[in-house]
Short mmCIF file of C-alpha atoms and ligand atoms in Angstrom, two decimals:
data_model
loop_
_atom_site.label_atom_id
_atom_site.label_comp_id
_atom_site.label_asym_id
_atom_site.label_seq_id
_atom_site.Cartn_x
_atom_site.Cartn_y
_atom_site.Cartn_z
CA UNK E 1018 96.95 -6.94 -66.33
CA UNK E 1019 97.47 -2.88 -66.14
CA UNK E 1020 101.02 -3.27 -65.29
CA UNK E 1021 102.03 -0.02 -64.51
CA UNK E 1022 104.83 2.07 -63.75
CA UNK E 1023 103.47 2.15 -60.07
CA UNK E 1024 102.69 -1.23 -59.57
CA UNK E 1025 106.20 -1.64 -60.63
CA UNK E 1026 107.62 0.45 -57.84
CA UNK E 1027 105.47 -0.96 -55.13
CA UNK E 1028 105.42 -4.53 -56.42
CA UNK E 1029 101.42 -4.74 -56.32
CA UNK E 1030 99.37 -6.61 -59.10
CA UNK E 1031 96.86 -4.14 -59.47
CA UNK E 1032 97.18 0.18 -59.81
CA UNK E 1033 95.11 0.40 -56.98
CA UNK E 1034 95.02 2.70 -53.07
CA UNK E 1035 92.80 1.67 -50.81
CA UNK E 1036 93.06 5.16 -48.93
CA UNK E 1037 94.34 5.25 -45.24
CA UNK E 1038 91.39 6.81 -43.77
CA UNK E 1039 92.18 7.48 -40.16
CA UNK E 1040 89.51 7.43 -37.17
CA UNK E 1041 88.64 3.58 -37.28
CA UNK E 1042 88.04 2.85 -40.43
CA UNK E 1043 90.98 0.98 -42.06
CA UNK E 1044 90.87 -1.95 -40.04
CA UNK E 1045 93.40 -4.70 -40.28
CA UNK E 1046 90.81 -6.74 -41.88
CA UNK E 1047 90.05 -4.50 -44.59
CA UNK E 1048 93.93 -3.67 -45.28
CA UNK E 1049 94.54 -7.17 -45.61
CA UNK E 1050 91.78 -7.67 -47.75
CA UNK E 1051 92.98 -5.54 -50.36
CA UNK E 1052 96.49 -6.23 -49.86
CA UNK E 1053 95.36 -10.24 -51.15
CA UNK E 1054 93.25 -8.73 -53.67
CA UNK E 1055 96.21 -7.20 -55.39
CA UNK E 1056 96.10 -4.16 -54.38
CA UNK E 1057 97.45 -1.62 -51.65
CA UNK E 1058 95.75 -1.55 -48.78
CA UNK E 1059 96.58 1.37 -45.98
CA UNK E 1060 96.09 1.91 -42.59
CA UNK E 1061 95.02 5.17 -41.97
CA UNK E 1062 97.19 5.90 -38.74
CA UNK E 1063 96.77 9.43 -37.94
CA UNK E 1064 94.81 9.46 -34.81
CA UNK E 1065 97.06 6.06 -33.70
CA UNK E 1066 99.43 6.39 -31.15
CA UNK E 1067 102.67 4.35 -31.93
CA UNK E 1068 101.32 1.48 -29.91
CA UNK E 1069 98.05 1.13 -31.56
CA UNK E 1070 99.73 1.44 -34.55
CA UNK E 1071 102.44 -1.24 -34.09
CA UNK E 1072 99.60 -3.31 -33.05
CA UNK E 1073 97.77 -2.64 -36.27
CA UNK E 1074 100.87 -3.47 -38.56
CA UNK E 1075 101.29 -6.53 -36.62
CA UNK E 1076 97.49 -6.99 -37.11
CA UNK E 1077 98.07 -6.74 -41.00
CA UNK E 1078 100.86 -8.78 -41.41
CA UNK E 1079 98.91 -11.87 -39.54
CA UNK E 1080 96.54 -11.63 -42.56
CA UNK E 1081 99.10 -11.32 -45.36
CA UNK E 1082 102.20 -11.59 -46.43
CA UNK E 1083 101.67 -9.10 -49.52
CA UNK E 1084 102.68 -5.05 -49.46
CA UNK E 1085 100.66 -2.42 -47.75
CA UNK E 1086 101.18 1.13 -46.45
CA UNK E 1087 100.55 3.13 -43.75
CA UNK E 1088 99.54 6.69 -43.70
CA UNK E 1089 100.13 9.50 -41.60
CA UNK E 1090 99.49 13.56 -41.18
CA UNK E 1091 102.23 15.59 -41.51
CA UNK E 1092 102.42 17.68 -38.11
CA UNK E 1093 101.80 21.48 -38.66
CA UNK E 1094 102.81 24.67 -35.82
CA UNK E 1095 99.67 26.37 -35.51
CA UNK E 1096 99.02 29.15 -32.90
CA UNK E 1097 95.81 29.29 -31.63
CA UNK E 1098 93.97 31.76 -29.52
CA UNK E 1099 93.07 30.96 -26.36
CA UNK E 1100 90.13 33.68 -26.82
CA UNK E 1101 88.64 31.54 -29.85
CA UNK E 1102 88.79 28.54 -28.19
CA UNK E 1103 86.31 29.89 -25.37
CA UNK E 1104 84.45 31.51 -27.67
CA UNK E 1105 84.06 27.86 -29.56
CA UNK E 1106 83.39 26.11 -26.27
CA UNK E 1107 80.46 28.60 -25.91
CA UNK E 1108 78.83 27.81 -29.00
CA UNK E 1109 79.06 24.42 -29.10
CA UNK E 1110 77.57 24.07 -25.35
CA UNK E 1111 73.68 23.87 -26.78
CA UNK E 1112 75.11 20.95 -28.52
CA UNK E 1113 77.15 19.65 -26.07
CA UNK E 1114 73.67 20.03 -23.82
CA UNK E 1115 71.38 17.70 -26.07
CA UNK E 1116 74.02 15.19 -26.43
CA UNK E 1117 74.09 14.99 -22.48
CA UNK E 1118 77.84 15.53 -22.32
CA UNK E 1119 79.00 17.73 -19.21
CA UNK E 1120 81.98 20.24 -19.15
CA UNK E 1121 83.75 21.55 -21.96
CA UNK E 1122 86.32 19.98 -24.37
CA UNK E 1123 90.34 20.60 -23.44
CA UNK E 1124 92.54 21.57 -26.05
CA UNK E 1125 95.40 21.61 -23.89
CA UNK E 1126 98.33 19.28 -25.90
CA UNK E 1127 96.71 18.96 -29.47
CA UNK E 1128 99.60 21.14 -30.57
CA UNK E 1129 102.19 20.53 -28.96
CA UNK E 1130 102.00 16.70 -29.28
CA UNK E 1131 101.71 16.23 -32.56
CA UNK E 1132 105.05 16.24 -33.92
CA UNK E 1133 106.28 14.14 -30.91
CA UNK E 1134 103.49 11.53 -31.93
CA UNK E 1135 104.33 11.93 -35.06
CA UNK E 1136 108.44 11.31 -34.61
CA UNK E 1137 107.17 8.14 -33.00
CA UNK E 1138 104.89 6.90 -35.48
CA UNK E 1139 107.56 6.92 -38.50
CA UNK E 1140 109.92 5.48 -35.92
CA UNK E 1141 107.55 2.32 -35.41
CA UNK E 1142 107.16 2.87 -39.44
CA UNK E 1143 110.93 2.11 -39.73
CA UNK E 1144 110.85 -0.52 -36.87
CA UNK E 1145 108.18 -2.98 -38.54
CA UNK E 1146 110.23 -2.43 -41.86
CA UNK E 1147 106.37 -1.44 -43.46
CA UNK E 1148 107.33 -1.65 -47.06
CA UNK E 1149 105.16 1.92 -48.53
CA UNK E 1150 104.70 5.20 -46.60
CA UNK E 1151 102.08 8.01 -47.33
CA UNK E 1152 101.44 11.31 -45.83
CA UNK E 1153 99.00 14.45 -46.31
CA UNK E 1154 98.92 17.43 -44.79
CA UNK E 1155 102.55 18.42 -45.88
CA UNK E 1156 105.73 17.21 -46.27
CA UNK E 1157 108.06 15.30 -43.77
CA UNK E 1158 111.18 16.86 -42.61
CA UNK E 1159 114.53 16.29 -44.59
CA UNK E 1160 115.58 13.93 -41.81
CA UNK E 1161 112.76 11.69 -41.73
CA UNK E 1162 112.39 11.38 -45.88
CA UNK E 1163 115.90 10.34 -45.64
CA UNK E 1164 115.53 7.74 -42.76
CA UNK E 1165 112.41 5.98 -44.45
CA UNK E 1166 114.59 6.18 -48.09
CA UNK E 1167 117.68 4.79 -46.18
CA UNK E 1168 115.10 1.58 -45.44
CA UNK E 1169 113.89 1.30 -48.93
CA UNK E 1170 110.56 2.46 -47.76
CA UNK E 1171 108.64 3.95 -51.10
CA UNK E 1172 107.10 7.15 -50.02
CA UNK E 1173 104.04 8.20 -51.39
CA UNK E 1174 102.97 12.45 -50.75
CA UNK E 1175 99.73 13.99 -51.55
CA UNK E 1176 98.80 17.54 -53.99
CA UNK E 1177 96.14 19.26 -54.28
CA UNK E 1178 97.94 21.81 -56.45
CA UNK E 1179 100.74 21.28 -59.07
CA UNK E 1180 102.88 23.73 -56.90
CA UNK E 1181 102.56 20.86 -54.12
CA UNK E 1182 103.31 18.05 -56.42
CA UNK E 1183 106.24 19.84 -57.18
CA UNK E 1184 107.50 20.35 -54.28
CA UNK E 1185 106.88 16.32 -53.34
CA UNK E 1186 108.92 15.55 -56.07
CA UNK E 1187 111.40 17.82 -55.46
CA UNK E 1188 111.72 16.21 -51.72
CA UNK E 1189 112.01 13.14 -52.80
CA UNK E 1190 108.75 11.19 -52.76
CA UNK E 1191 108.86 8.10 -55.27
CA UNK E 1192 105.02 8.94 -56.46
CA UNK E 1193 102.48 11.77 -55.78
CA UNK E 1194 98.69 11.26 -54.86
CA UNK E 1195 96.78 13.99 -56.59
CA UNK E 1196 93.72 14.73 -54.77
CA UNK E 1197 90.99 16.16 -56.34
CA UNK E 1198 88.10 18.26 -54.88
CA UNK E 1199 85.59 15.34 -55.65
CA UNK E 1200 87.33 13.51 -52.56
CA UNK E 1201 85.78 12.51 -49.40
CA UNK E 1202 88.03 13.37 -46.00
CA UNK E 1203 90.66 16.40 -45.05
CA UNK E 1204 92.28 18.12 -47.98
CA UNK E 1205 95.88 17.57 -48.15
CA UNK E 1206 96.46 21.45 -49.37
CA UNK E 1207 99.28 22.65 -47.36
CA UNK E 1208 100.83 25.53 -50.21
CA UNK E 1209 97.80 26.93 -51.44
CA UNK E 1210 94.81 28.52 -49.64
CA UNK E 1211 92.71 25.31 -48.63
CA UNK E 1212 89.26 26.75 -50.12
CA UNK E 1213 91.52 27.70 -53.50
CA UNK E 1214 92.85 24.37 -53.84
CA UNK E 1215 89.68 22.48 -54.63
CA UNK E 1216 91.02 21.46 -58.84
CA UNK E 1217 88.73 18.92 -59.86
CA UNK E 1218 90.71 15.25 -60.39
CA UNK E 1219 89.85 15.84 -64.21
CA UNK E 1220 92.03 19.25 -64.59
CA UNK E 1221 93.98 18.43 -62.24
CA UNK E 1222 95.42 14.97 -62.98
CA UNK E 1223 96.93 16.14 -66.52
CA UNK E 1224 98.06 18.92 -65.06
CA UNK E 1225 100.61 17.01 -62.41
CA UNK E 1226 101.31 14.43 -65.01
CA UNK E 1227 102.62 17.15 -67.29
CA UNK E 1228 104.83 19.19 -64.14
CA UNK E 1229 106.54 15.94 -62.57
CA UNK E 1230 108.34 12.81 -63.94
CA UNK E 1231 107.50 10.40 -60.92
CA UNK E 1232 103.94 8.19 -61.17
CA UNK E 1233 100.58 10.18 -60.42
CA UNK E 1234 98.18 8.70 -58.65
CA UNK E 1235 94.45 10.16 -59.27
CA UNK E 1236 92.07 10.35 -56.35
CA UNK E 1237 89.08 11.81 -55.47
CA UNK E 1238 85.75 10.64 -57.15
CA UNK E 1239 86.79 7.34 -58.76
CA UNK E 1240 84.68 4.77 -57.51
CA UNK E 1241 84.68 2.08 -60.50
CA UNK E 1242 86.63 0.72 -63.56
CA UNK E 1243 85.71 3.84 -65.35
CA UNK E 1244 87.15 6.06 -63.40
CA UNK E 1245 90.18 4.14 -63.32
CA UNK E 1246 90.24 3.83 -66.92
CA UNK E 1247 89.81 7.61 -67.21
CA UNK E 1248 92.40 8.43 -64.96
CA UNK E 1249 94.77 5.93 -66.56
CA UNK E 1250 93.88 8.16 -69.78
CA UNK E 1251 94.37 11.49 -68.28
CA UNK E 1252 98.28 9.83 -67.34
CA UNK E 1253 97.65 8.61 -63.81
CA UNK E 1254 99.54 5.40 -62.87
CA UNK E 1255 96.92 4.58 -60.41
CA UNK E 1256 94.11 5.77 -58.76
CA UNK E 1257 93.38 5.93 -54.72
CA UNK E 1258 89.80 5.11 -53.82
CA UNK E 1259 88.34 6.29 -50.35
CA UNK E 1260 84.70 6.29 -50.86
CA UNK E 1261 84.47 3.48 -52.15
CA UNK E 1262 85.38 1.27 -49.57
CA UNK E 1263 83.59 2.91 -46.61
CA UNK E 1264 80.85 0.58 -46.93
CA UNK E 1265 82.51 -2.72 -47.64
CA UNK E 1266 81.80 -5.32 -44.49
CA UNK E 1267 85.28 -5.03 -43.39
CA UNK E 1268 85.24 -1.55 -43.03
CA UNK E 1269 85.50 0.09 -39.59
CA UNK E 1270 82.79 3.44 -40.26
CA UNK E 1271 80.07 3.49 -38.14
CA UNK E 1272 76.62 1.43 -39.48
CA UNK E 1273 75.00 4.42 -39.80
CA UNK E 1274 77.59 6.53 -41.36
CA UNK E 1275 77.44 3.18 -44.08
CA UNK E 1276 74.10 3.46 -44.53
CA UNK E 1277 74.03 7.03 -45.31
CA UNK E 1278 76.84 6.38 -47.78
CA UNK E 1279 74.78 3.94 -49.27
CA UNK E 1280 71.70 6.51 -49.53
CA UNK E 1281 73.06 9.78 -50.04
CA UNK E 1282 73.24 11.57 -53.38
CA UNK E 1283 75.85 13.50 -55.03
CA UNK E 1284 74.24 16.87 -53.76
CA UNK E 1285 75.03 15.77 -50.26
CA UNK E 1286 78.01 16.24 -49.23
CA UNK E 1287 79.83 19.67 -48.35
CA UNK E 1288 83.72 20.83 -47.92
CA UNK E 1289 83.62 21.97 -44.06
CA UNK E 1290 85.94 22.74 -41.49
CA UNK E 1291 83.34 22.99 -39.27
CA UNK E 1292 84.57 19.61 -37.25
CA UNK E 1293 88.31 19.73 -37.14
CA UNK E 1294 89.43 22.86 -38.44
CA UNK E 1295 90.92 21.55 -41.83
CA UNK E 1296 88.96 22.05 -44.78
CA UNK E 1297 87.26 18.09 -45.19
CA UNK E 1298 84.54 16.61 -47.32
CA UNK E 1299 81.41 14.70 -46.07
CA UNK E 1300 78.04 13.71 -46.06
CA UNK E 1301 75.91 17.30 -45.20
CA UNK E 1302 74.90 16.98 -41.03
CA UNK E 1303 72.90 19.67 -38.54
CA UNK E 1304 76.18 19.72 -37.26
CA UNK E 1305 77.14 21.31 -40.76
CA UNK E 1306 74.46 23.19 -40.64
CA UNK E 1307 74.58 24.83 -37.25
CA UNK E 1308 78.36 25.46 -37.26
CA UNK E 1309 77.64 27.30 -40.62
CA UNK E 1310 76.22 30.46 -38.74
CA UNK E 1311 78.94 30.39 -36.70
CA UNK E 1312 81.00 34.26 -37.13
CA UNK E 1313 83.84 33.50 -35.03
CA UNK E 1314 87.42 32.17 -36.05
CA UNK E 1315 86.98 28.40 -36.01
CA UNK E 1316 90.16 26.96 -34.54
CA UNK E 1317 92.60 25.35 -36.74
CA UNK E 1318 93.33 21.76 -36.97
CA UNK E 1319 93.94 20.18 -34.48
CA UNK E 1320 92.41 22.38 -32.10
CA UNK E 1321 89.09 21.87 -33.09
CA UNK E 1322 89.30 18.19 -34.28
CA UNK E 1323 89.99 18.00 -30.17
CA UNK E 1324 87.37 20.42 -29.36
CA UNK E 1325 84.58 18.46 -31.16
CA UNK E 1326 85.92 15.33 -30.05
CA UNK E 1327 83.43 14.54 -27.93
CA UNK E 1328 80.49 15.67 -29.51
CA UNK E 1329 81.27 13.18 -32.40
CA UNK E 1330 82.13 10.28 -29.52
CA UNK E 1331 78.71 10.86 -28.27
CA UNK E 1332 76.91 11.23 -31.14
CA UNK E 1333 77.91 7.68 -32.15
CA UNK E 1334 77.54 6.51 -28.76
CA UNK E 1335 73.71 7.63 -29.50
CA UNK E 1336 73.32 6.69 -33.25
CA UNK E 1337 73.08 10.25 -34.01
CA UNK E 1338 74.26 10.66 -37.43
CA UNK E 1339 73.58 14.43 -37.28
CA UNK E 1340 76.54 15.12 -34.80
CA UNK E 1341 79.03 12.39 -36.71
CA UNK E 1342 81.19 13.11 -38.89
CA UNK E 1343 80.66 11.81 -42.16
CA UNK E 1344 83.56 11.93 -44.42
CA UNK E 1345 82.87 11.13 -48.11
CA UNK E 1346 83.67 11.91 -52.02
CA UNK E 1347 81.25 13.07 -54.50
CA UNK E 1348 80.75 9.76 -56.40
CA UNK E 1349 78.41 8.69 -53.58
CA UNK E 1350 75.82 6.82 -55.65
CA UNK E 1351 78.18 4.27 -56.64
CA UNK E 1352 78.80 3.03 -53.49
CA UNK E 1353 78.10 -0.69 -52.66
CA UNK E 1354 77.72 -3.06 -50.03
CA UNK E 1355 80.40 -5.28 -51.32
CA UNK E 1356 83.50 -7.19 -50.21
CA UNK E 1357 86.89 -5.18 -50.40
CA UNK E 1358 88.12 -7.84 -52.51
CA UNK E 1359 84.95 -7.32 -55.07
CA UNK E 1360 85.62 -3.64 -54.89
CA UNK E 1361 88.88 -4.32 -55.92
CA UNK E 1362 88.52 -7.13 -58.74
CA UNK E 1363 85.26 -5.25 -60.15
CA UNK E 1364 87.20 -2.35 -60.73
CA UNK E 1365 89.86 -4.21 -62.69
CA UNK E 1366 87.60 -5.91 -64.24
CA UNK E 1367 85.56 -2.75 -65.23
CA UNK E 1368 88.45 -1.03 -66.53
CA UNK E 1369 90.22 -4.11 -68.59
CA UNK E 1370 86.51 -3.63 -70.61
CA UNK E 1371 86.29 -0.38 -70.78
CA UNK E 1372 89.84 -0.01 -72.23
CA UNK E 1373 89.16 -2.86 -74.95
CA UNK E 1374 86.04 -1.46 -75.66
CA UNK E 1375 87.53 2.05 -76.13
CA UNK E 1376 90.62 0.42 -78.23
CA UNK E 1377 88.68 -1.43 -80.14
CA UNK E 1378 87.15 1.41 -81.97
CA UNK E 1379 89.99 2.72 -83.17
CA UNK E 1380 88.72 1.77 -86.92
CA UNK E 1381 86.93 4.50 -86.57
CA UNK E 1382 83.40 3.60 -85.57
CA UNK E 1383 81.04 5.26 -83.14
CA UNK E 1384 81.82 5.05 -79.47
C1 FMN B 2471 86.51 8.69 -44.52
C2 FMN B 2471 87.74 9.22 -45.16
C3 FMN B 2471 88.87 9.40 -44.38
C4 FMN B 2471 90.06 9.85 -44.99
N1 FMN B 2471 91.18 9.94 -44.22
C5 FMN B 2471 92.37 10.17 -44.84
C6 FMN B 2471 93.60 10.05 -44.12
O1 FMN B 2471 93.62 9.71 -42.95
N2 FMN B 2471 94.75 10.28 -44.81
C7 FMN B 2471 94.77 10.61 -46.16
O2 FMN B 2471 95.85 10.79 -46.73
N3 FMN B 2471 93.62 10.76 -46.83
C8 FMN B 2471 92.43 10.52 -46.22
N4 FMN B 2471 91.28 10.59 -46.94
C9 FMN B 2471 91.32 11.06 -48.35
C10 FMN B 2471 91.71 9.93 -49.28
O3 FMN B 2471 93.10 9.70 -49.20
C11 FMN B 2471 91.40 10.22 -50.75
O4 FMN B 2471 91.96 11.44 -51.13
C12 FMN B 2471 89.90 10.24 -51.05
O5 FMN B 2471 89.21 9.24 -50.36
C13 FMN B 2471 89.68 10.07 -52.54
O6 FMN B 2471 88.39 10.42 -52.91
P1 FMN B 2471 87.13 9.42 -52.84
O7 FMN B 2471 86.74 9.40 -51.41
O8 FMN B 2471 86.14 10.07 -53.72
O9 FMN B 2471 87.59 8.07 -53.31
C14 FMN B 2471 90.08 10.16 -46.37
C15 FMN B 2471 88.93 9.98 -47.13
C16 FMN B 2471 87.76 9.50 -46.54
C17 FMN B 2471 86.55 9.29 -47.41
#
């Protein structure tokens, strides 16, 4: 049912991503869950360190014997001045005050460490033999593409532009995740200027399908069989679905953060980098808010995703959705409280119909 030539490569029933959505949320449960569903499950590993994340493969592979993936950010140099981090500090102390945190927020390391973490994570990758790879943020170095292809490892990048499905192609990824600016979480833009790069999944998808010859995978906004049937019309292989699981039972986001994904409307969520520095979308917070009159240089990722570390700790801690991040897609009012398996197998089933239904008038009848 919807073979496709993606499912092919990966050897999954169904042309579905469960995104790896790091920061707690892809828990081995929910991986697992999709992975028996027929689909690919990820763990979103990009805050892990290697031993969290060997722990979390391990973790997986208790629960099931089918494919998964495991995704990671693609480190970036970034200089960062030590004059806008103090000026940060400063205006996020009021904050810092009513959440009853003391002291400021170190940035000391955030650069510097993540390509070593990084290095380790794919060597853990290789290690544990996981079967699919996916990254954002950029692309891997020559020496680590080739290390995961000598393994067999399928390697999945992610665009935001057709320039940067291009260039995935052209480095050797077996299929490119087009993101569009409907999705929830940090843009993957890393060609482009971030705030440039926001190409709706509809232009966009035909766009990459007509540039490259490996499988396109649509994300960003599809939340249900009809938006996998549309991407599958537009030329996608598959589609990658964030949002949509955030609020299944097995999924590791914070009740609250749930909730609001269950309540919010399409109007309420923002593109910020307000909380880490990258350019990310999520459910609209005072945090948001606040850091929008800010009219200093807001440090870039990671810096920042380190300075406001604890704020969003503590906010949590607290139930305090305002100071959480929230990260979510625009197709927010389709969320449901449902098992990742029903996420999955409604989708398919969604789709199957809406395919027939749209094949069916092909004598020519009104749709
Ligand atoms: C909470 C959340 C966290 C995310 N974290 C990651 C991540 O760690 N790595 C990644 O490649 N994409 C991440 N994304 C983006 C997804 O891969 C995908 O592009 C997006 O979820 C698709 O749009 P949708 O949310 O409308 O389904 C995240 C998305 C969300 C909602």
């Amino acid at each position: 049912m919807l073979e496709t030539v993606f499912t092919k490569c990966l050897g999954i029933q169904y042309p579905i991503i469960q995104a790896g959505m790091a920061g707690g949320i892809t828990t081995p449960t929910l991986v697992a869950a999709v992975a028996n569903a027929g689909a690919l499950g990820t763990i979103g590993a990009g805050y892990l360190s290697s031993a969290q994340l060997r722990t979390a493969i391990r973790e997986v592979r208790d629960r099931t014997d089918k494919p998964f993936a495991v995704n990671l950010f693609v480190p970036k140099a970034v200089t960062v001045s030590e004059v806008d981090i103090q000026q940060m500090n400063e205006y996020l102390e009021p904050i810092r005050r009513e959440l009853g945190i003391s002291g400021t927020c170190s940035a000391d390391g955030a650069v510097d460490e993540q390509r070593y973490v990084f290095e380790e994570q794919i060597q853990v990758i290789l290690d544990e033999q996981v079967p699919v790879f996916s990254f954002t943020f950029g692309i891997p170095e020559p020496h680590v593409m080739q290390a995961l292809q000598r393994r067999g490892v399928r390697i999945l990048g992610t665009a935001t532009t057709v320039e940067e499905a291009v260039a995935l192609e052209t480095a050797g990824v077996d299929c490119v995740v087009v993101q569009g600016s409907e999705a929830g979480g940090h843009r993957g833009t890393f060609l482009s200027h971030p705030s440039r790069a926001l190409i709706g999944t509809l232009a966009l998808v035909p766009q990459v399908v007509d540039a490259v010859s490996i499988p396109v995978i649509a994300a960003g906004g599809i939340m249900d069989g009809r938006g996998l049937a549309a991407c599958l019309a537009l030329g996608a292989a598959g589609v990658q679905m964030g949002t949509a699981f955030l609020s299944c039972p097995e999924s590791g986001a914070h009740p609250l953060y749930q909730q609001r994904v269950l309540t919010s409307r399409e109007d309420e969520t923002e593109v910020t980098s307000a909380y880490s520095g990258k350019l990310a979308r999520g459910i609209r917070t005072e945090f948001m808010n606040r850091m929008a009159q800010y009219a200093g240089t807001i440090p870039e990722y990671p810096v920042q995703n380190q300075l406001t570390q604890d704020i969003r700790r503590a906010a949590a801690q607290q139930q305090n959705a305002e100071f959480m991040s929230m990260w979510s897609g625009q197709g927010l009012r389709l969320a449901k409280r449902r098992a990742a398996r029903d996420v999955v197998r409604e989708t398919m089933d969604q789709a199957v119909a809406v395919l027939e239904r749209l094949a069916g008038r092909s004598d020519g009848s009104p749709i």
